[in-house]
Amino acid sequence: MPHILIIDDERNVRFLIEKFLEGFTYDSLSTVEEALKNIFEKNINYDLIISDLKLPGKSGIELVKALREKAIDTPILIVSAYTKPEILSELFKFERVDFLSKPFTKEELLSKVKELIDEPKESFDRALRMANEFLNSGDLNKAEKLIKKMFSLSPSSPIPHYLMYELLKKRGNLELANKHLNAAKSLDENIEVKKDEENK
């Protein structure tokens, strides 16, 4: 059963969403700060986050930014009565984010929830692109998280091994780095030798 996080400072709105989500497992909070504490400190993994846009403290957009900066790709549904084009434009810069205007019906909410939960998980190619960006910028912790995700998405691919080689080389752990390079070459010698030569 999907685990959903609801964030809204109005108790009656949270109650309405809870009622619409009958049968789902959910947590219900009133601020983004509480939500980030659950995610970052308590390590709670959610399948979907439903959040108001305007909240006391951090806003719904700040929630999206905080999660995406940490390479957390949980789908997020923003529900709000504010539908200014510039707000929607800001939201849709991020992947796996959707918007639902208040007021909404049960059918409208459940349709959005189903779309976001059923949407394919982050693709290997996107993880590869982001991992490369983080490696190039020097943000090795974010790169490592994505590389580990790539291992789970495609265990037989040489690419995560090669990226881990690059990451460990940057950290100065040459012994372990070379083990990953050898693993990459054993999975696909031609591709990895070519990449190795390109990076000399």
C-alpha positions as protocol buffer text, in pm:
chain_id: "A"
residue {
  index: 1
  type: MET
  ca { x: 0 y: 0 z: 0 }
}
residue {
  index: 2
  type: PRO
  ca { x: 147 y: 340 z: -99 }
}
residue {
  index: 3
  type: HIS
  ca { x: 257 y: 564 z: 190 }
}
residue {
  index: 4
  type: ILE
  ca { x: 143 y: 924 z: 132 }
}
residue {
  index: 5
  type: LEU
  ca { x: 243 y: 1245 z: 313 }
}
residue {
  index: 6
  type: ILE
  ca { x: -17 y: 1522 z: 340 }
}
residue {
  index: 7
  type: ILE
  ca { x: 100 y: 1877 z: 424 }
}
residue {
  index: 8
  type: ASP
  ca { x: -153 y: 2155 z: 484 }
}
residue {
  index: 9
  type: ASP
  ca { x: -183 y: 2407 z: 765 }
}
residue {
  index: 10
  type: GLU
  ca { x: -564 y: 2398 z: 749 }
}
residue {
  index: 11
  type: ARG
  ca { x: -696 y: 2105 z: 951 }
}
residue {
  index: 12
  type: ASN
  ca { x: -1021 y: 2087 z: 756 }
}
residue {
  index: 13
  type: VAL
  ca { x: -832 y: 2054 z: 426 }
}
residue {
  index: 14
  type: ARG
  ca { x: -613 y: 1777 z: 569 }
}
residue {
  index: 15
  type: PHE
  ca { x: -924 y: 1602 z: 698 }
}
residue {
  index: 16
  type: LEU
  ca { x: -1086 y: 1624 z: 353 }
}
residue {
  index: 17
  type: ILE
  ca { x: -777 y: 1480 z: 179 }
}
residue {
  index: 18
  type: GLU
  ca { x: -753 y: 1205 z: 444 }
}
residue {
  index: 19
  type: LYS
  ca { x: -1119 y: 1120 z: 381 }
}
residue {
  index: 20
  type: PHE
  ca { x: -1060 y: 1107 z: 4 }
}
residue {
  index: 21
  type: LEU
  ca { x: -754 y: 882 z: 58 }
}
residue {
  index: 22
  type: GLU
  ca { x: -942 y: 627 z: 266 }
}
residue {
  index: 23
  type: GLY
  ca { x: -765 y: 294 z: 224 }
}
residue {
  index: 24
  type: PHE
  ca { x: -422 y: 451 z: 177 }
}
residue {
  index: 25
  type: THR
  ca { x: -151 y: 473 z: 444 }
}
residue {
  index: 26
  type: TYR
  ca { x: -72 y: 838 z: 517 }
}
residue {
  index: 27
  type: ASP
  ca { x: 93 y: 1086 z: 753 }
}
residue {
  index: 28
  type: SER
  ca { x: -70 y: 1425 z: 797 }
}
residue {
  index: 29
  type: LEU
  ca { x: 136 y: 1734 z: 891 }
}
residue {
  index: 30
  type: SER
  ca { x: 89 y: 2111 z: 897 }
}
residue {
  index: 31
  type: THR
  ca { x: 435 y: 2242 z: 794 }
}
residue {
  index: 32
  type: VAL
  ca { x: 713 y: 2171 z: 546 }
}
residue {
  index: 33
  type: GLU
  ca { x: 963 y: 2179 z: 833 }
}
residue {
  index: 34
  type: GLU
  ca { x: 788 y: 1881 z: 999 }
}
residue {
  index: 35
  type: ALA
  ca { x: 783 y: 1701 z: 665 }
}
residue {
  index: 36
  type: LEU
  ca { x: 1156 y: 1753 z: 602 }
}
residue {
  index: 37
  type: LYS
  ca { x: 1232 y: 1629 z: 953 }
}
residue {
  index: 38
  type: ASN
  ca { x: 1037 y: 1307 z: 878 }
}
residue {
  index: 39
  type: ILE
  ca { x: 1222 y: 1260 z: 549 }
}
residue {
  index: 40
  type: PHE
  ca { x: 1577 y: 1367 z: 639 }
}
residue {
  index: 41
  type: GLU
  ca { x: 1603 y: 1283 z: 1010 }
}
residue {
  index: 42
  type: LYS
  ca { x: 1357 y: 997 z: 1056 }
}
residue {
  index: 43
  type: ASN
  ca { x: 1437 y: 856 z: 708 }
}
residue {
  index: 44
  type: ILE
  ca { x: 1070 y: 795 z: 624 }
}
residue {
  index: 45
  type: ASN
  ca { x: 1022 y: 709 z: 257 }
}
residue {
  index: 46
  type: TYR
  ca { x: 699 y: 829 z: 99 }
}
residue {
  index: 47
  type: ASP
  ca { x: 549 y: 714 z: -230 }
}
residue {
  index: 48
  type: LEU
  ca { x: 378 y: 1051 z: -280 }
}
residue {
  index: 49
  type: ILE
  ca { x: 366 y: 1392 z: -112 }
}
residue {
  index: 50
  type: ILE
  ca { x: 55 y: 1611 z: -131 }
}
residue {
  index: 51
  type: SER
  ca { x: 131 y: 1967 z: -19 }
}
residue {
  index: 52
  type: ASP
  ca { x: -34 y: 2306 z: -5 }
}
residue {
  index: 53
  type: LEU
  ca { x: 158 y: 2587 z: -174 }
}
residue {
  index: 54
  type: LYS
  ca { x: 128 y: 2863 z: 87 }
}
residue {
  index: 55
  type: LEU
  ca { x: 225 y: 2742 z: 433 }
}
residue {
  index: 56
  type: PRO
  ca { x: 362 y: 2895 z: 753 }
}
residue {
  index: 57
  type: GLY
  ca { x: 741 y: 2884 z: 723 }
}
residue {
  index: 58
  type: LYS
  ca { x: 865 y: 2711 z: 409 }
}
residue {
  index: 59
  type: SER
  ca { x: 635 y: 2701 z: 105 }
}
residue {
  index: 60
  type: GLY
  ca { x: 539 y: 2411 z: -116 }
}
residue {
  index: 61
  type: ILE
  ca { x: 791 y: 2526 z: -378 }
}
residue {
  index: 62
  type: GLU
  ca { x: 1065 y: 2532 z: -113 }
}
residue {
  index: 63
  type: LEU
  ca { x: 969 y: 2174 z: -25 }
}
residue {
  index: 64
  type: VAL
  ca { x: 1013 y: 2066 z: -387 }
}
residue {
  index: 65
  type: LYS
  ca { x: 1351 y: 2242 z: -410 }
}
residue {
  index: 66
  type: ALA
  ca { x: 1475 y: 2096 z: -79 }
}
residue {
  index: 67
  type: LEU
  ca { x: 1395 y: 1740 z: -192 }
}
residue {
  index: 68
  type: ARG
  ca { x: 1526 y: 1769 z: -547 }
}
residue {
  index: 69
  type: GLU
  ca { x: 1851 y: 1929 z: -425 }
}
residue {
  index: 70
  type: LYS
  ca { x: 1908 y: 1609 z: -224 }
}
residue {
  index: 71
  type: ALA
  ca { x: 1826 y: 1396 z: -531 }
}
residue {
  index: 72
  type: ILE
  ca { x: 1503 y: 1272 z: -371 }
}
residue {
  index: 73
  type: ASP
  ca { x: 1261 y: 1213 z: -659 }
}
residue {
  index: 74
  type: THR
  ca { x: 941 y: 1136 z: -463 }
}
residue {
  index: 75
  type: PRO
  ca { x: 643 y: 1252 z: -673 }
}
residue {
  index: 76
  type: ILE
  ca { x: 482 y: 1569 z: -536 }
}
residue {
  index: 77
  type: LEU
  ca { x: 129 y: 1698 z: -589 }
}
residue {
  index: 78
  type: ILE
  ca { x: 86 y: 2067 z: -505 }
}
residue {
  index: 79
  type: VAL
  ca { x: -273 y: 2162 z: -420 }
}
residue {
  index: 80
  type: SER
  ca { x: -354 y: 2531 z: -402 }
}
residue {
  index: 81
  type: ALA
  ca { x: -608 y: 2802 z: -480 }
}
residue {
  index: 82
  type: TYR
  ca { x: -320 y: 3009 z: -623 }
}
residue {
  index: 83
  type: THR
  ca { x: -285 y: 2936 z: -994 }
}
residue {
  index: 84
  type: LYS
  ca { x: -67 y: 3223 z: -1118 }
}
residue {
  index: 85
  type: PRO
  ca { x: 123 y: 3128 z: -1435 }
}
residue {
  index: 86
  type: GLU
  ca { x: 460 y: 3219 z: -1281 }
}
residue {
  index: 87
  type: ILE
  ca { x: 396 y: 2980 z: -989 }
}
residue {
  index: 88
  type: LEU
  ca { x: 303 y: 2695 z: -1222 }
}
residue {
  index: 89
  type: SER
  ca { x: 604 y: 2772 z: -1440 }
}
residue {
  index: 90
  type: GLU
  ca { x: 834 y: 2749 z: -1136 }
}
residue {
  index: 91
  type: LEU
  ca { x: 679 y: 2419 z: -1025 }
}
residue {
  index: 92
  type: PHE
  ca { x: 699 y: 2251 z: -1364 }
}
residue {
  index: 93
  type: LYS
  ca { x: 1074 y: 2312 z: -1387 }
}
residue {
  index: 94
  type: PHE
  ca { x: 1097 y: 2004 z: -1166 }
}
residue {
  index: 95
  type: GLU
  ca { x: 1022 y: 1648 z: -1273 }
}
residue {
  index: 96
  type: ARG
  ca { x: 752 y: 1435 z: -1106 }
}
residue {
  index: 97
  type: VAL
  ca { x: 563 y: 1742 z: -982 }
}
residue {
  index: 98
  type: ASP
  ca { x: 196 y: 1807 z: -1060 }
}
residue {
  index: 99
  type: PHE
  ca { x: -62 y: 2068 z: -960 }
}
residue {
  index: 100
  type: LEU
  ca { x: -426 y: 2048 z: -852 }
}
residue {
  index: 101
  type: SER
  ca { x: -635 y: 2359 z: -804 }
}
residue {
  index: 102
  type: LYS
  ca { x: -851 y: 2405 z: -493 }
}
residue {
  index: 103
  type: PRO
  ca { x: -1135 y: 2328 z: -456 }
}
residue {
  index: 104
  type: PHE
  ca { x: -1114 y: 1975 z: -600 }
}
residue {
  index: 105
  type: THR
  ca { x: -1332 y: 1665 z: -606 }
}
residue {
  index: 106
  type: LYS
  ca { x: -1243 y: 1321 z: -476 }
}
residue {
  index: 107
  type: GLU
  ca { x: -1222 y: 1194 z: -834 }
}
residue {
  index: 108
  type: GLU
  ca { x: -982 y: 1475 z: -937 }
}
residue {
  index: 109
  type: LEU
  ca { x: -754 y: 1408 z: -640 }
}
residue {
  index: 110
  type: LEU
  ca { x: -750 y: 1029 z: -684 }
}
residue {
  index: 111
  type: SER
  ca { x: -682 y: 1065 z: -1057 }
}
residue {
  index: 112
  type: LYS
  ca { x: -372 y: 1279 z: -987 }
}
residue {
  index: 113
  type: VAL
  ca { x: -260 y: 1044 z: -707 }
}
residue {
  index: 114
  type: LYS
  ca { x: -286 y: 740 z: -935 }
}
residue {
  index: 115
  type: GLU
  ca { x: -99 y: 914 z: -1218 }
}
residue {
  index: 116
  type: LEU
  ca { x: 191 y: 1015 z: -993 }
}
residue {
  index: 117
  type: ILE
  ca { x: 222 y: 685 z: -806 }
}
residue {
  index: 118
  type: ASP
  ca { x: 195 y: 476 z: -1123 }
}
residue {
  index: 119
  type: GLU
  ca { x: 442 y: 693 z: -1314 }
}
residue {
  index: 120
  type: PRO
  ca { x: 760 y: 496 z: -1393 }
}
residue {
  index: 121
  type: LYS
  ca { x: 1039 y: 545 z: -1141 }
}
residue {
  index: 122
  type: GLU
  ca { x: 1333 y: 763 z: -1225 }
}
residue {
  index: 123
  type: SER
  ca { x: 1496 y: 623 z: -1535 }
}
residue {
  index: 124
  type: PHE
  ca { x: 1848 y: 491 z: -1554 }
}
residue {
  index: 125
  type: ASP
  ca { x: 1934 y: 756 z: -1815 }
}
residue {
  index: 126
  type: ARG
  ca { x: 1816 y: 1042 z: -1594 }
}
residue {
  index: 127
  type: ALA
  ca { x: 2008 y: 903 z: -1297 }
}
residue {
  index: 128
  type: LEU
  ca { x: 2316 y: 878 z: -1520 }
}
residue {
  index: 129
  type: ARG
  ca { x: 2282 y: 1239 z: -1635 }
}
residue {
  index: 130
  type: MET
  ca { x: 2236 y: 1373 z: -1282 }
}
residue {
  index: 131
  type: ALA
  ca { x: 2519 y: 1160 z: -1141 }
}
residue {
  index: 132
  type: ASN
  ca { x: 2754 y: 1298 z: -1406 }
}
residue {
  index: 133
  type: GLU
  ca { x: 2646 y: 1654 z: -1322 }
}
residue {
  index: 134
  type: PHE
  ca { x: 2715 y: 1599 z: -952 }
}
residue {
  index: 135
  type: LEU
  ca { x: 3052 y: 1435 z: -1026 }
}
residue {
  index: 136
  type: ASN
  ca { x: 3152 y: 1731 z: -1242 }
}
residue {
  index: 137
  type: SER
  ca { x: 3039 y: 1986 z: -982 }
}
residue {
  index: 138
  type: GLY
  ca { x: 3219 y: 1798 z: -703 }
}
residue {
  index: 139
  type: ASP
  ca { x: 2905 y: 1708 z: -506 }
}
residue {
  index: 140
  type: LEU
  ca { x: 3019 y: 1351 z: -449 }
}
residue {
  index: 141
  type: ASN
  ca { x: 2760 y: 1256 z: -185 }
}
residue {
  index: 142
  type: LYS
  ca { x: 2469 y: 1329 z: -421 }
}
residue {
  index: 143
  type: ALA
  ca { x: 2654 y: 1154 z: -704 }
}
residue {
  index: 144
  type: GLU
  ca { x: 2705 y: 845 z: -486 }
}
residue {
  index: 145
  type: LYS
  ca { x: 2336 y: 826 z: -400 }
}
residue {
  index: 146
  type: LEU
  ca { x: 2242 y: 829 z: -768 }
}
residue {
  index: 147
  type: ILE
  ca { x: 2509 y: 576 z: -864 }
}
residue {
  index: 148
  type: LYS
  ca { x: 2373 y: 338 z: -599 }
}
residue {
  index: 149
  type: LYS
  ca { x: 2027 y: 388 z: -747 }
}
residue {
  index: 150
  type: MET
  ca { x: 2170 y: 299 z: -1089 }
}
residue {
  index: 151
  type: PHE
  ca { x: 2309 y: -27 z: -948 }
}
residue {
  index: 152
  type: SER
  ca { x: 1957 y: -119 z: -832 }
}
residue {
  index: 153
  type: LEU
  ca { x: 1800 y: -16 z: -1165 }
}
residue {
  index: 154
  type: SER
  ca { x: 2047 y: -211 z: -1380 }
}
residue {
  index: 155
  type: PRO
  ca { x: 2271 y: -449 z: -1180 }
}
residue {
  index: 156
  type: SER
  ca { x: 2440 y: -593 z: -1491 }
}
residue {
  index: 157
  type: SER
  ca { x: 2538 y: -258 z: -1643 }
}
residue {
  index: 158
  type: PRO
  ca { x: 2905 y: -155 z: -1642 }
}
residue {
  index: 159
  type: ILE
  ca { x: 2815 y: 216 z: -1622 }
}
residue {
  index: 160
  type: PRO
  ca { x: 2750 y: 242 z: -1243 }
}
residue {
  index: 161
  type: HIS
  ca { x: 3083 y: 64 z: -1182 }
}
residue {
  index: 162
  type: TYR
  ca { x: 3261 y: 312 z: -1406 }
}
residue {
  index: 163
  type: LEU
  ca { x: 3098 y: 610 z: -1233 }
}
residue {
  index: 164
  type: MET
  ca { x: 3185 y: 463 z: -893 }
}
residue {
  index: 165
  type: TYR
  ca { x: 3544 y: 431 z: -1017 }
}
residue {
  index: 166
  type: GLU
  ca { x: 3542 y: 803 z: -1106 }
}
residue {
  index: 167
  type: LEU
  ca { x: 3388 y: 896 z: -771 }
}
residue {
  index: 168
  type: LEU
  ca { x: 3631 y: 690 z: -562 }
}
residue {
  index: 169
  type: LYS
  ca { x: 3924 y: 821 z: -766 }
}
residue {
  index: 170
  type: LYS
  ca { x: 3815 y: 1177 z: -675 }
}
residue {
  index: 171
  type: ARG
  ca { x: 3800 y: 1072 z: -308 }
}
residue {
  index: 172
  type: GLY
  ca { x: 4148 y: 924 z: -328 }
}
residue {
  index: 173
  type: ASN
  ca { x: 4042 y: 563 z: -267 }
}
residue {
  index: 174
  type: LEU
  ca { x: 4236 y: 422 z: -563 }
}
residue {
  index: 175
  type: GLU
  ca { x: 4233 y: 59 z: -452 }
}
residue {
  index: 176
  type: LEU
  ca { x: 3854 y: 36 z: -440 }
}
residue {
  index: 177
  type: ALA
  ca { x: 3825 y: 260 z: -745 }
}
residue {
  index: 178
  type: ASN
  ca { x: 4028 y: 14 z: -953 }
}
residue {
  index: 179
  type: LYS
  ca { x: 3811 y: -276 z: -836 }
}
residue {
  index: 180
  type: HIS
  ca { x: 3507 y: -96 z: -978 }
}
residue {
  index: 181
  type: LEU
  ca { x: 3694 y: -17 z: -1299 }
}
residue {
  index: 182
  type: ASN
  ca { x: 3786 y: -385 z: -1338 }
}
residue {
  index: 183
  type: ALA
  ca { x: 3425 y: -484 z: -1270 }
}
residue {
  index: 184
  type: ALA
  ca { x: 3310 y: -240 z: -1538 }
}
residue {
  index: 185
  type: LYS
  ca { x: 3560 y: -379 z: -1790 }
}
residue {
  index: 186
  type: SER
  ca { x: 3462 y: -738 z: -1713 }
}
residue {
  index: 187
  type: LEU
  ca { x: 3098 y: -652 z: -1790 }
}
residue {
  index: 188
  type: ASP
  ca { x: 3174 y: -470 z: -2115 }
}
residue {
  index: 189
  type: GLU
  ca { x: 3542 y: -445 z: -2201 }
}
residue {
  index: 190
  type: ASN
  ca { x: 3512 y: -248 z: -2524 }
}
residue {
  index: 191
  type: ILE
  ca { x: 3288 y: 26 z: -2389 }
}
residue {
  index: 192
  type: GLU
  ca { x: 3481 y: 68 z: -2068 }
}
residue {
  index: 193
  type: VAL
  ca { x: 3823 y: 66 z: -2233 }
}
residue {
  index: 194
  type: LYS
  ca { x: 3702 y: 337 z: -2466 }
}
residue {
  index: 195
  type: LYS
  ca { x: 3572 y: 544 z: -2176 }
}
residue {
  index: 196
  type: ASP
  ca { x: 3895 y: 487 z: -1986 }
}
residue {
  index: 197
  type: GLU
  ca { x: 4098 y: 613 z: -2281 }
}
residue {
  index: 198
  type: GLU
  ca { x: 3877 y: 918 z: -2316 }
}
residue {
  index: 199
  type: ASN
  ca { x: 3943 y: 1012 z: -1954 }
}
residue {
  index: 200
  type: LYS
  ca { x: 4323 y: 976 z: -1963 }
}
